[in-house]
mmCIF file of C-alpha atoms in Angstrom:
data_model
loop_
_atom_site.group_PDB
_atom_site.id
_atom_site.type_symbol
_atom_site.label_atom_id
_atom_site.label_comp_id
_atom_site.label_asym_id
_atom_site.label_seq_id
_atom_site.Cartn_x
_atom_site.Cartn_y
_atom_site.Cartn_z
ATOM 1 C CA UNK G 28 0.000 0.000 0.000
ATOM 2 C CA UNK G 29 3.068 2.610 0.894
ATOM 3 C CA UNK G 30 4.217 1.732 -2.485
ATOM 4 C CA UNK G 31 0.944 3.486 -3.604
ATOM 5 C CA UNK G 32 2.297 6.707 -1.976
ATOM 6 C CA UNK G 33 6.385 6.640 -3.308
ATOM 7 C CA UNK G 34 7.042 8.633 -6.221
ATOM 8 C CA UNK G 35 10.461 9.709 -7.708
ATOM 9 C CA UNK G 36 11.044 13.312 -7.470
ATOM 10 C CA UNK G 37 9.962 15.400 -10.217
ATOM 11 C CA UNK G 38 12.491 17.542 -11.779
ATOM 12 C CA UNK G 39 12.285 20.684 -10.481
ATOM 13 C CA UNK G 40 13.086 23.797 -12.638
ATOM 14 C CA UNK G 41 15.571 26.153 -11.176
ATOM 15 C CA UNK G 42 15.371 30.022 -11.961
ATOM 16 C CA UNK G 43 18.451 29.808 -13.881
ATOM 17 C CA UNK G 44 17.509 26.920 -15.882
ATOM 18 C CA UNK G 45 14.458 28.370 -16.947
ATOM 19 C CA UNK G 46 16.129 31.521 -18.040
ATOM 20 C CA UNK G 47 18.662 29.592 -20.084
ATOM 21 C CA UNK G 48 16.348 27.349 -21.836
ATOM 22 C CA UNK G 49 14.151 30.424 -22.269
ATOM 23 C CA UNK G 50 17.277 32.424 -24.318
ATOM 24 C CA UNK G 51 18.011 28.916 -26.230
ATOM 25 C CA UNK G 52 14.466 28.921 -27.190
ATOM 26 C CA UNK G 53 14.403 32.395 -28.332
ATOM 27 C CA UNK G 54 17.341 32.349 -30.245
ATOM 28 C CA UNK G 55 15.567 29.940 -31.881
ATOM 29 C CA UNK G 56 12.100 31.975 -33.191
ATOM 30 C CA UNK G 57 13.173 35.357 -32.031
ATOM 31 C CA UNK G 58 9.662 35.689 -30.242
ATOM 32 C CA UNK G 59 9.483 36.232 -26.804
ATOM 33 C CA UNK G 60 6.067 34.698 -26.681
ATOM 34 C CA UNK G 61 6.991 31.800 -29.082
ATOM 35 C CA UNK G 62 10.130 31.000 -26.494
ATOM 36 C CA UNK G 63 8.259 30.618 -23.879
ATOM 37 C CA UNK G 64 5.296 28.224 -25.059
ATOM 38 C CA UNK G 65 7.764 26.361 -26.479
ATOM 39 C CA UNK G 66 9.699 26.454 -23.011
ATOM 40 C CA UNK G 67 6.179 25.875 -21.140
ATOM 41 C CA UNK G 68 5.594 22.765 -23.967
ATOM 42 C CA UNK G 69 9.038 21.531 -23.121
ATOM 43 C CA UNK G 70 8.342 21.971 -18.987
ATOM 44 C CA UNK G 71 5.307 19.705 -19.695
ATOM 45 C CA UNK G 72 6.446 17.387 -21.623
ATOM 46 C CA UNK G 73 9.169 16.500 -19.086
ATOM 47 C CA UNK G 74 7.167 16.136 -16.281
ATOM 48 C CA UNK G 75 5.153 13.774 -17.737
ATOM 49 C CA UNK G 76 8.798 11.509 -17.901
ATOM 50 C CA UNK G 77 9.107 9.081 -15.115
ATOM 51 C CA UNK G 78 11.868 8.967 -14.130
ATOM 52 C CA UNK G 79 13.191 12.689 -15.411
ATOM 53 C CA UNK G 80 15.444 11.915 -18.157
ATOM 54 C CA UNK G 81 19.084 12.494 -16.954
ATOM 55 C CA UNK G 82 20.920 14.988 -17.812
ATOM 56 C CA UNK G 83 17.980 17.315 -17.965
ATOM 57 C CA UNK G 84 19.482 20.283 -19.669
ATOM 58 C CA UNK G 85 20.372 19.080 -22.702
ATOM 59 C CA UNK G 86 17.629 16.980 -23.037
ATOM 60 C CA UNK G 87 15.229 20.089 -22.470
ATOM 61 C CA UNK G 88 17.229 21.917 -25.122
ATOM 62 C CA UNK G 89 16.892 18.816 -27.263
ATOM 63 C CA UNK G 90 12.547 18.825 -27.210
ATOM 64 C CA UNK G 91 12.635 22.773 -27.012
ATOM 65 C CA UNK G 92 14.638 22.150 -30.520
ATOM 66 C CA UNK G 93 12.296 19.991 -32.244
ATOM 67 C CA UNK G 94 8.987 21.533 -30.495
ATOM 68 C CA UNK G 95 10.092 24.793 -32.535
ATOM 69 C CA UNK G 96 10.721 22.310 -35.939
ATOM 70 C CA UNK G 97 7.274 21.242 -35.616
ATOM 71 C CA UNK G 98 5.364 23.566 -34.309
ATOM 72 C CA UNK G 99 7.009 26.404 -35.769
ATOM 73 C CA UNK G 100 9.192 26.035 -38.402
ATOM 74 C CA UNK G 101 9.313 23.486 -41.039
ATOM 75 C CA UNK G 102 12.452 21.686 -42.179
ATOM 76 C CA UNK G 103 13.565 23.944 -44.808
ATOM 77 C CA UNK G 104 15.655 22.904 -47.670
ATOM 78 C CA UNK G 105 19.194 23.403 -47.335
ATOM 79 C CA UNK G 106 21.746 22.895 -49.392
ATOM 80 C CA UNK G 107 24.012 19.810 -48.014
ATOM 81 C CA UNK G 108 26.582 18.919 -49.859
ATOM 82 C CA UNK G 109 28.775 16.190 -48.550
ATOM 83 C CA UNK G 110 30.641 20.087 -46.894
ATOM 84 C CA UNK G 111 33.325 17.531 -45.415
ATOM 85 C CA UNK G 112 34.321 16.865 -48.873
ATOM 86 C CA UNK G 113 34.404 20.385 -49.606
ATOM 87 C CA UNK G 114 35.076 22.519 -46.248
ATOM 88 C CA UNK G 115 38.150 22.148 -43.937
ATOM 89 C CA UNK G 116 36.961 21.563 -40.783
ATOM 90 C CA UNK G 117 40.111 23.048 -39.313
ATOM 91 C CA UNK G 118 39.334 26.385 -41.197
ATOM 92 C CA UNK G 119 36.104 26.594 -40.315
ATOM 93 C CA UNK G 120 37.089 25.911 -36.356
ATOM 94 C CA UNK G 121 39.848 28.697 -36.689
ATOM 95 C CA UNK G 122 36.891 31.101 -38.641
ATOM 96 C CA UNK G 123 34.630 30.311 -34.997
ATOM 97 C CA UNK G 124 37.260 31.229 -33.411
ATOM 98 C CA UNK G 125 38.404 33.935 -35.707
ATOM 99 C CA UNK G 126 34.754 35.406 -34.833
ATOM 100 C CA UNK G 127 35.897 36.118 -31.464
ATOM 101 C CA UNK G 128 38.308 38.924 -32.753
ATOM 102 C CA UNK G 129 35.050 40.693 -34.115
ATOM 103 C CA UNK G 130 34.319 43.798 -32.702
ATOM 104 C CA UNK G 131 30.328 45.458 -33.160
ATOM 105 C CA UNK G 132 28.410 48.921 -31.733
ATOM 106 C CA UNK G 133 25.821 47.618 -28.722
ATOM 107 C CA UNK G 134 23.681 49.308 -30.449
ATOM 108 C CA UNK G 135 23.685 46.715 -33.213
ATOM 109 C CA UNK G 136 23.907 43.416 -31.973
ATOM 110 C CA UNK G 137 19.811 43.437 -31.739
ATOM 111 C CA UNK G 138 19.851 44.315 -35.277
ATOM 112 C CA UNK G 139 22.632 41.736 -37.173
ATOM 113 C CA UNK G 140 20.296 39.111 -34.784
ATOM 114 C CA UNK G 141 17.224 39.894 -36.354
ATOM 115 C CA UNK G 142 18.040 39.663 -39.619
ATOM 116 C CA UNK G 143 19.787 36.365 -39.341
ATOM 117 C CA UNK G 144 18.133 33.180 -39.899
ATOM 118 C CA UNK G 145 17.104 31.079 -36.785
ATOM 119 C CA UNK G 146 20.086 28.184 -37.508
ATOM 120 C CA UNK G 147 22.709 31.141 -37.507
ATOM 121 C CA UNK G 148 21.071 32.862 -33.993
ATOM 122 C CA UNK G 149 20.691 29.424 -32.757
ATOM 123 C CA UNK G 150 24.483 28.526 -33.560
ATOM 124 C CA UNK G 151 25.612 32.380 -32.126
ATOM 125 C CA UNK G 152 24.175 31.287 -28.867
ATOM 126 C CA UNK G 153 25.539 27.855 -28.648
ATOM 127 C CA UNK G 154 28.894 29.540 -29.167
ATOM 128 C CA UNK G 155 28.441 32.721 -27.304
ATOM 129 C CA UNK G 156 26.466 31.460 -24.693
ATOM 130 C CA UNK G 157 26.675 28.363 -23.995
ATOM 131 C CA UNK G 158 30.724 28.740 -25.354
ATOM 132 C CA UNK G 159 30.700 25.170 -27.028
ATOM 133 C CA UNK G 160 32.601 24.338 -29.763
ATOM 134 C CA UNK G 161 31.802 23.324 -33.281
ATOM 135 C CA UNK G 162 31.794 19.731 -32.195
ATOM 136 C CA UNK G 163 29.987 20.128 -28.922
ATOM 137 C CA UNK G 164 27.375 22.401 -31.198
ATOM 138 C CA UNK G 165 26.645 19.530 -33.513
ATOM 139 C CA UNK G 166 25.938 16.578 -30.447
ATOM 140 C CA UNK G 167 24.046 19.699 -28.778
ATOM 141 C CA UNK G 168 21.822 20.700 -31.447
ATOM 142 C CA UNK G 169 21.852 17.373 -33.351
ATOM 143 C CA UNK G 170 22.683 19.060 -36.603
ATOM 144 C CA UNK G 171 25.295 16.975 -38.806
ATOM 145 C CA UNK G 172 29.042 17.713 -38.183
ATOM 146 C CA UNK G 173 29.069 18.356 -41.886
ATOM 147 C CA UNK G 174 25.907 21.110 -42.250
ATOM 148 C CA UNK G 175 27.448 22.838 -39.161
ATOM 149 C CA UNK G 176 30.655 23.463 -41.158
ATOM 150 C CA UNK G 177 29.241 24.705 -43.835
ATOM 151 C CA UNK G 178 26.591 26.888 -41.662
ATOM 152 C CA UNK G 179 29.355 28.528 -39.786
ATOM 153 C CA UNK G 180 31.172 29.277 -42.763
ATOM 154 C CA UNK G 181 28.131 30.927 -44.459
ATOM 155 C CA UNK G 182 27.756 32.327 -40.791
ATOM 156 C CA UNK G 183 31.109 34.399 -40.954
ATOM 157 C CA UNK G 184 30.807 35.202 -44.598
ATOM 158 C CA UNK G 185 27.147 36.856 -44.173
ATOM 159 C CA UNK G 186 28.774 38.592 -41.220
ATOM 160 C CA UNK G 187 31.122 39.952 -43.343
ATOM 161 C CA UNK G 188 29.361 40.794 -46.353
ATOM 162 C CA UNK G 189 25.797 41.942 -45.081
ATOM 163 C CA UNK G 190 27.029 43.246 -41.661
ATOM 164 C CA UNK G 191 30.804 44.510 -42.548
ATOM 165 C CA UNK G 192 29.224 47.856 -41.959
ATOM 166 C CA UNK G 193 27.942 47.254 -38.706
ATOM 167 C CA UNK G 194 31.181 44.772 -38.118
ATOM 168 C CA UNK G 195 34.801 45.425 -38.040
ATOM 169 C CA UNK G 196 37.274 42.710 -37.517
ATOM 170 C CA UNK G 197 40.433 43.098 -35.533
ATOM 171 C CA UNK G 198 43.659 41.998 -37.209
ATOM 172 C CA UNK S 2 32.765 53.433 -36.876
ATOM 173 C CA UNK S 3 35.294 52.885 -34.227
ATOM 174 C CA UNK S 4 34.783 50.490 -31.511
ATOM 175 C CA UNK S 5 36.310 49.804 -28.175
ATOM 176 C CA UNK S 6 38.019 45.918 -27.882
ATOM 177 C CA UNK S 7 36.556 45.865 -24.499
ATOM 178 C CA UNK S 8 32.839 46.535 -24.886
ATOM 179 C CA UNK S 9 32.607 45.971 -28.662
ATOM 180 C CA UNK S 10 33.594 42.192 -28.750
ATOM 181 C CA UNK S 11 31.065 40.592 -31.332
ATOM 182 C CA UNK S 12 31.090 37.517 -28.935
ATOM 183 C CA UNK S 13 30.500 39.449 -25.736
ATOM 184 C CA UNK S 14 27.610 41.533 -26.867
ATOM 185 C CA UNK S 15 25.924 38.448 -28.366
ATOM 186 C CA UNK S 16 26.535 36.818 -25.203
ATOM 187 C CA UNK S 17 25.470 40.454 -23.644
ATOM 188 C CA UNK S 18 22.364 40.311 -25.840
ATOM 189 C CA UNK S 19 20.949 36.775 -25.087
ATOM 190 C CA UNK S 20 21.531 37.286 -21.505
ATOM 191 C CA UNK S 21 19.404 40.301 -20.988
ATOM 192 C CA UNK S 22 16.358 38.087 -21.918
ATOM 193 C CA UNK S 23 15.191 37.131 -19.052
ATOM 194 C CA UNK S 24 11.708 35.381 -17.908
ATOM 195 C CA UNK S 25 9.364 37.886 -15.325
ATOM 196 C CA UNK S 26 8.752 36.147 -11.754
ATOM 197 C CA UNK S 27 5.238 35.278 -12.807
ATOM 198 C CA UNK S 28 6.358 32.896 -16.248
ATOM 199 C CA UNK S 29 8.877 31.728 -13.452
ATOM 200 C CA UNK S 30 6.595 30.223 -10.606
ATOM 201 C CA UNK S 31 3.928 29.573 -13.434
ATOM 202 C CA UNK S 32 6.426 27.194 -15.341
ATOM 203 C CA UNK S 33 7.728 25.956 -11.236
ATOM 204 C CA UNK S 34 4.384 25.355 -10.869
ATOM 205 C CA UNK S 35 3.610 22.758 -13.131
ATOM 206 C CA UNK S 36 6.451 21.140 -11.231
ATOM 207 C CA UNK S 37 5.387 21.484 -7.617
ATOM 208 C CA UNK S 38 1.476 20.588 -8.609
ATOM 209 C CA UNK S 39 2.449 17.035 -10.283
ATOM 210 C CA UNK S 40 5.503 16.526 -7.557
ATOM 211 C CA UNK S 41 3.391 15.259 -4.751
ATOM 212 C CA UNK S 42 5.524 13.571 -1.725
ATOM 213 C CA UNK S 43 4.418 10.465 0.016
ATOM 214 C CA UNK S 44 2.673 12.709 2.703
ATOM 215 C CA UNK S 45 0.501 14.782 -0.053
ATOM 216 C CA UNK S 46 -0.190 12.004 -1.709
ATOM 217 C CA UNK S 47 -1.486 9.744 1.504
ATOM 218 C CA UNK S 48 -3.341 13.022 2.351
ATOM 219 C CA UNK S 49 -5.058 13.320 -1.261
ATOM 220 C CA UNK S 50 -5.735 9.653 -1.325
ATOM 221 C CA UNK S 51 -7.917 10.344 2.488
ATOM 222 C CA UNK S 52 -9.763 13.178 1.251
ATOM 223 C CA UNK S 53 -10.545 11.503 -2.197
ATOM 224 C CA UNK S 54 -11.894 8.428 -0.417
ATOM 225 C CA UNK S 55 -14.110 11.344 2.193
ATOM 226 C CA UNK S 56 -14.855 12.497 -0.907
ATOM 227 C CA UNK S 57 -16.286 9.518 -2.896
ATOM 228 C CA UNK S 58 -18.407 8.369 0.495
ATOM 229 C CA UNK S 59 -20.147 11.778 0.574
ATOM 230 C CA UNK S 60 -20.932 11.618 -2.770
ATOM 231 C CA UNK S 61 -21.671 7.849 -2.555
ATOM 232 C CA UNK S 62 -24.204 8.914 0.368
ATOM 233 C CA UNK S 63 -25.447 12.250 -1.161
ATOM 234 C CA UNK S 64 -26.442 10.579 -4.826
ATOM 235 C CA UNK S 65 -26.849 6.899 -4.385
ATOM 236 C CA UNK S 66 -26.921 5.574 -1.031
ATOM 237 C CA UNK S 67 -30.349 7.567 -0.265
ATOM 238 C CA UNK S 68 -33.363 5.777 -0.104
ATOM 239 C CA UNK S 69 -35.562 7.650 -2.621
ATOM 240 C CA UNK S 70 -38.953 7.923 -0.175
ATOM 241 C CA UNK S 71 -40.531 10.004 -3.209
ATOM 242 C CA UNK S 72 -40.963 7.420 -5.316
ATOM 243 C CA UNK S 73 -41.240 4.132 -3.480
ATOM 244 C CA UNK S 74 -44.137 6.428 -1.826
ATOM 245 C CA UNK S 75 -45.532 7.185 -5.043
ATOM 246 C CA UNK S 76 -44.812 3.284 -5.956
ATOM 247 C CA UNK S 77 -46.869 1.956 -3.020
ATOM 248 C CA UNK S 78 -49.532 4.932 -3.270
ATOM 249 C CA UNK S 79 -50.309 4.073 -7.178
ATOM 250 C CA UNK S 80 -50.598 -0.245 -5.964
ATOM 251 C CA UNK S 81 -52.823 0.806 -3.181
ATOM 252 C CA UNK S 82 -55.032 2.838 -5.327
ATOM 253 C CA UNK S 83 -55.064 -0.006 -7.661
ATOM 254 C CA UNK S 84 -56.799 -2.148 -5.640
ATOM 255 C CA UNK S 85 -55.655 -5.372 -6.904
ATOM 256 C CA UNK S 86 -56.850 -8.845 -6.150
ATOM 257 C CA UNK S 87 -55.086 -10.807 -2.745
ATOM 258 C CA UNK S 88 -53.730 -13.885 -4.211
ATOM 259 C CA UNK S 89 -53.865 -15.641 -0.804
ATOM 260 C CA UNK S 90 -56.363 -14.729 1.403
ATOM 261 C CA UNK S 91 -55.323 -15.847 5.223
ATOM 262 C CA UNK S 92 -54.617 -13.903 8.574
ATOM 263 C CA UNK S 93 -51.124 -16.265 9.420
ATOM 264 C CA UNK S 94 -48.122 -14.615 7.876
ATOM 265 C CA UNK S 95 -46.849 -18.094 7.561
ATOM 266 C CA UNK S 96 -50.016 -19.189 5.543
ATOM 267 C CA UNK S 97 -48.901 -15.795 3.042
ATOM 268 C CA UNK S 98 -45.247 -16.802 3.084
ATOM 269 C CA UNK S 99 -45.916 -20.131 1.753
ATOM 270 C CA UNK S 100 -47.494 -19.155 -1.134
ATOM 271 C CA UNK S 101 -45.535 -16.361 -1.909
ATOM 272 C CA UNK S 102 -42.667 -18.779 -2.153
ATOM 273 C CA UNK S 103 -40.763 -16.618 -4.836
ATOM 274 C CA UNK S 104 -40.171 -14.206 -2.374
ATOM 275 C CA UNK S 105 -36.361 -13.914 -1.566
ATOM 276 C CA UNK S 106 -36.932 -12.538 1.886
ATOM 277 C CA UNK S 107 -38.726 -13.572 4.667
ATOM 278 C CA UNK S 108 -42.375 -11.654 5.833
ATOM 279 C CA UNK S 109 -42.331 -9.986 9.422
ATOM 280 C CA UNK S 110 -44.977 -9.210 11.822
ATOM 281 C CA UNK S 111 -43.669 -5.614 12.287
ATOM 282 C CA UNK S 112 -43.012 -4.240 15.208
ATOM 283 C CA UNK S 113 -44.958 -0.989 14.342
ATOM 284 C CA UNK S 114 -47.856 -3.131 13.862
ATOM 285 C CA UNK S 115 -49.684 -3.582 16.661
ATOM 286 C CA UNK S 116 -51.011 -7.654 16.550
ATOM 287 C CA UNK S 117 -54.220 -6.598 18.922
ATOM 288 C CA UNK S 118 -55.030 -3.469 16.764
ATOM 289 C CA UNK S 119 -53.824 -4.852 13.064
ATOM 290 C CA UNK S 120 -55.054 -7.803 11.527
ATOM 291 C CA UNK S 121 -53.726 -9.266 8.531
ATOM 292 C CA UNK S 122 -56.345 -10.100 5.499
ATOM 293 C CA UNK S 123 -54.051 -11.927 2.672
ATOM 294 C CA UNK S 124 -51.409 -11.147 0.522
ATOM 295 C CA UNK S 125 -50.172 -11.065 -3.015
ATOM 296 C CA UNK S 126 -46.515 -10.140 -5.136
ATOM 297 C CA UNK S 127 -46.141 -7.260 -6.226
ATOM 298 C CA UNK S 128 -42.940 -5.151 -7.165
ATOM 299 C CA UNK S 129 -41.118 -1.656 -5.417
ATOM 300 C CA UNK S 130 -38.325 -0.211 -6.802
ATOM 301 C CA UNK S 131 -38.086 -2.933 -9.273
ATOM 302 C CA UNK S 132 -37.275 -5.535 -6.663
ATOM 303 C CA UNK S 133 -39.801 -8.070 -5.551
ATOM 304 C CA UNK S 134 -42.277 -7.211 -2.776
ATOM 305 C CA UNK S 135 -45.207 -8.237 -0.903
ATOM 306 C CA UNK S 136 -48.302 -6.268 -0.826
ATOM 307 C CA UNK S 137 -50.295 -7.583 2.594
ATOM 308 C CA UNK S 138 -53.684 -6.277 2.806
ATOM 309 C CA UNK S 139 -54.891 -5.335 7.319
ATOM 310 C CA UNK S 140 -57.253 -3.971 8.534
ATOM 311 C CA UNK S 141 -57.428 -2.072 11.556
ATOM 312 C CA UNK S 142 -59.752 -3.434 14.208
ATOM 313 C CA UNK S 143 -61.025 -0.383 15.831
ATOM 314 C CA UNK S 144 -61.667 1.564 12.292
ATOM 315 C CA UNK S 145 -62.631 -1.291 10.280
ATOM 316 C CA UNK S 146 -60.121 0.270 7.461
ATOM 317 C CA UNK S 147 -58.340 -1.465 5.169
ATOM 318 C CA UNK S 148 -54.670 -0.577 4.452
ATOM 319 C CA UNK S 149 -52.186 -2.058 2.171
ATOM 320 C CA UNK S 150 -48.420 -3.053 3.801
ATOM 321 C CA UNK S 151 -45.756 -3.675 1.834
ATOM 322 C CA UNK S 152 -42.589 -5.360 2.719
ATOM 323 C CA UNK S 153 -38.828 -5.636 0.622
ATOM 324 C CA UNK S 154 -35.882 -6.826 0.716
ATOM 325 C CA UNK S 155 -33.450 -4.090 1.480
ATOM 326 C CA UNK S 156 -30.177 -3.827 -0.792
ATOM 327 C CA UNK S 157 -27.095 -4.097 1.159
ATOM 328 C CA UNK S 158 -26.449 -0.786 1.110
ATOM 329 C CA UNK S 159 -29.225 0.911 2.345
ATOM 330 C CA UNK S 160 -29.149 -1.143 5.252
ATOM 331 C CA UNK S 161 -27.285 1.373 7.411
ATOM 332 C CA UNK S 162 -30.424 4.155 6.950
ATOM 333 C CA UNK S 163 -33.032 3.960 9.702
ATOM 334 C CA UNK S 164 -34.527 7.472 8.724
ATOM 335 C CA UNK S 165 -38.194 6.680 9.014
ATOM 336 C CA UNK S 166 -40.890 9.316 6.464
ATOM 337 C CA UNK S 167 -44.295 10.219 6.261
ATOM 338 C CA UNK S 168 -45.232 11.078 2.624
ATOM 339 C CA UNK S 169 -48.596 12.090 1.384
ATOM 340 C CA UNK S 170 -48.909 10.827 -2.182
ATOM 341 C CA UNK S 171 -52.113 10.960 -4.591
ATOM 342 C CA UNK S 172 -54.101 11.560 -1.809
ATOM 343 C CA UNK S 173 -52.618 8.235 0.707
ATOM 344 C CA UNK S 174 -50.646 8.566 3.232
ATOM 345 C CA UNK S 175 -47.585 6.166 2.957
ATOM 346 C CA UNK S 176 -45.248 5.684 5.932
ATOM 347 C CA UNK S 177 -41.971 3.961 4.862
ATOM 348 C CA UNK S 178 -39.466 2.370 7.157
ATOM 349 C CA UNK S 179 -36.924 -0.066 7.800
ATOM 350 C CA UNK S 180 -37.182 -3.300 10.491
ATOM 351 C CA UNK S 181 -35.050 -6.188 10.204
ATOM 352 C CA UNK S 182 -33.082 -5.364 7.173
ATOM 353 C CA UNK S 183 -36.575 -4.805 5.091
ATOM 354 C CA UNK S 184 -37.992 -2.073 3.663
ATOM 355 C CA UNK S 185 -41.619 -1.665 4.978
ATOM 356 C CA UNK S 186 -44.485 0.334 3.548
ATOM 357 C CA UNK S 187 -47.941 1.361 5.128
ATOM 358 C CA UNK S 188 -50.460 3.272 2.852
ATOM 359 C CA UNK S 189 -52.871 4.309 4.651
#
């Protein structure tokens, strides 16, 4: 009968946590609103795990990702094209890096992120957030090894190109 | 444009940017909230499970434990209007039981009946609240009246109600009671 009564602790969602997945979700749709149903969605969804799947941040980040591909945006076509054949990993690690060594007005920032395209805002915050690498971007965001290459590549040349005004980069 | 290394680092003000965003106490202990109301401890839970079984008993009590005097009033007002034939006509309650042998219960000499002042005429089935019943027909010695009484088998669970009532149906009085784990009628 006391068996009736035992249940495993429910995860239990810290301020911080929140907050994070809440920035992770918007830097996904760039909606306050749309962040946090899909945050709320994700909250729910978790709770209704038994037991709460371990380790709960990246798993939250994981069903806040795909909530947003259904529910909000569908897969769009993107050109893949085998970019390991094609794009030196190496290079494009040293361009992340390289990225680092860009230098922007305050002012701005709110404007380069609105104009770029959820998989670029999402991979900004993974890197200037979070601070993971290319590698740890791809297991975190479940995006092929290969696509990420050739996103972050198209990533620093769009930031040099569209937003070289806005952008200066320090030699 | 000229920009500061300091507070103009691309990766800094993204990081700066993202980390303004920030959720307002309500979406906080709304989204916390989902957490504490499905994370009940042993405690909550044997308290929940005490208050959900108060809870089914009153309702249990309130909607289908109740005798429903209204209509087994109405039920024994309508067969003693009806004035039906006895189908055995004897003063022993033995004599009656006998031939209603289909009956599933077994006739009383009430207690409410007084034996000197009541005498019994004969008796035949009829039904009350769907169940099986007997309809007896006395006849009270000093008024020379004849009444019809009506005796049931209780279900189980309204065995536990001894509320007696006094309805006034189609113009006949009906007493209903319970004695000895039957349901007894008097129309009178």
């Amino acid at each position: 009968m006391l068996k009736l009564f035992k249940r495993k602790a429910r995860p239990v969602y810290s301020d911080a946590l929140l907050n994070q997945l809440y920035r992770y979700g918007f830097s996904l749709c760039h909606s306050s609103e749309q962040a946090y149903e899909l945050l709320q969605s994700c909250c729910e969804k978790v709770l209704q795990k038994d037991p709460p799947p371990e380790p709960l941040q990246p798993y939250m980040m994981r069903v806040i990702r795909n909530e947003f591909i259904d529910n909000f945006r569908r897969k769009k076509l993107e050109l893949v094209v085998d970019e390991d054949q094609y794009i030196d990993a190496s290079i494009v690690e040293k361009s992340l890096q390289n990225m680092e060594l860009l230098l922007i007005d305050q002012q701005h920032v709110g404007l380069v992120m609105e104009r770029l395209s959820e998989d670029e805002r999402e991979l900004l915050y993974l890197w200037a957030v979070e601070g993971l690498s290319v590698q740890e971007i791809a297991i975190t965001s479940g995006v092929a090894r290969g696509t990420l290459l050739s996103r972050v590549s198209r990533l620093k040349k769009r930031l040099s190109d569209e937003f070289g005004h806005l952008i200066e980069e320090v030699s | 444009m000229s920009f500061g290394a300091q507070d103009g680092s691309f990766k800094q003000l993204t990081r700066d940017y993202f980390q303004e965003l920030q959720l307002s106490k309500k979406q906080v202990n709304k989204l916390q909230g989902l957490a504490k109301s499905k994370r009940m401890d042993a405690s909550q839970w044997a308290w929940a499970s005490a208050v959900s079984c108060v809870l089914a008993v009153t309702v249990y009590l309130a909607f289908f434990a109740g005798i429903n005097y209204s209509a087994i009033s109405k039920e024994i007002a309508y067969n003693h209007n009806s004035q039906m034939q006895m189908e055995v006509m004897s003063s022993s309650i033995n004599d009656i039981q006998k031939h209603l042998n289909r009956l599933d219960f077994k006739l009383i000499q009430s207690q409410l009946l007084d034996k000197e002042k009541w005498q019994i005429m004969g008796g035949r089935y009829c039904s009350i609240d769907g169940r099986i019943a007997a309809q007896l027909k006395v006849r009270n010695r000093q008024s020379l009246q004849v009444h019809t009484f009506y005796q049931a088998k209780l279900p189980e669970e309204w065995l536990n109600i001894i509320k007696q009532k006094e309805l006034e149906v189609d113009g006949v009085k009906v007493k209903v009671w319970q004695e000895k784990g039957l349901l007894i009628g008097l129309a009178i």
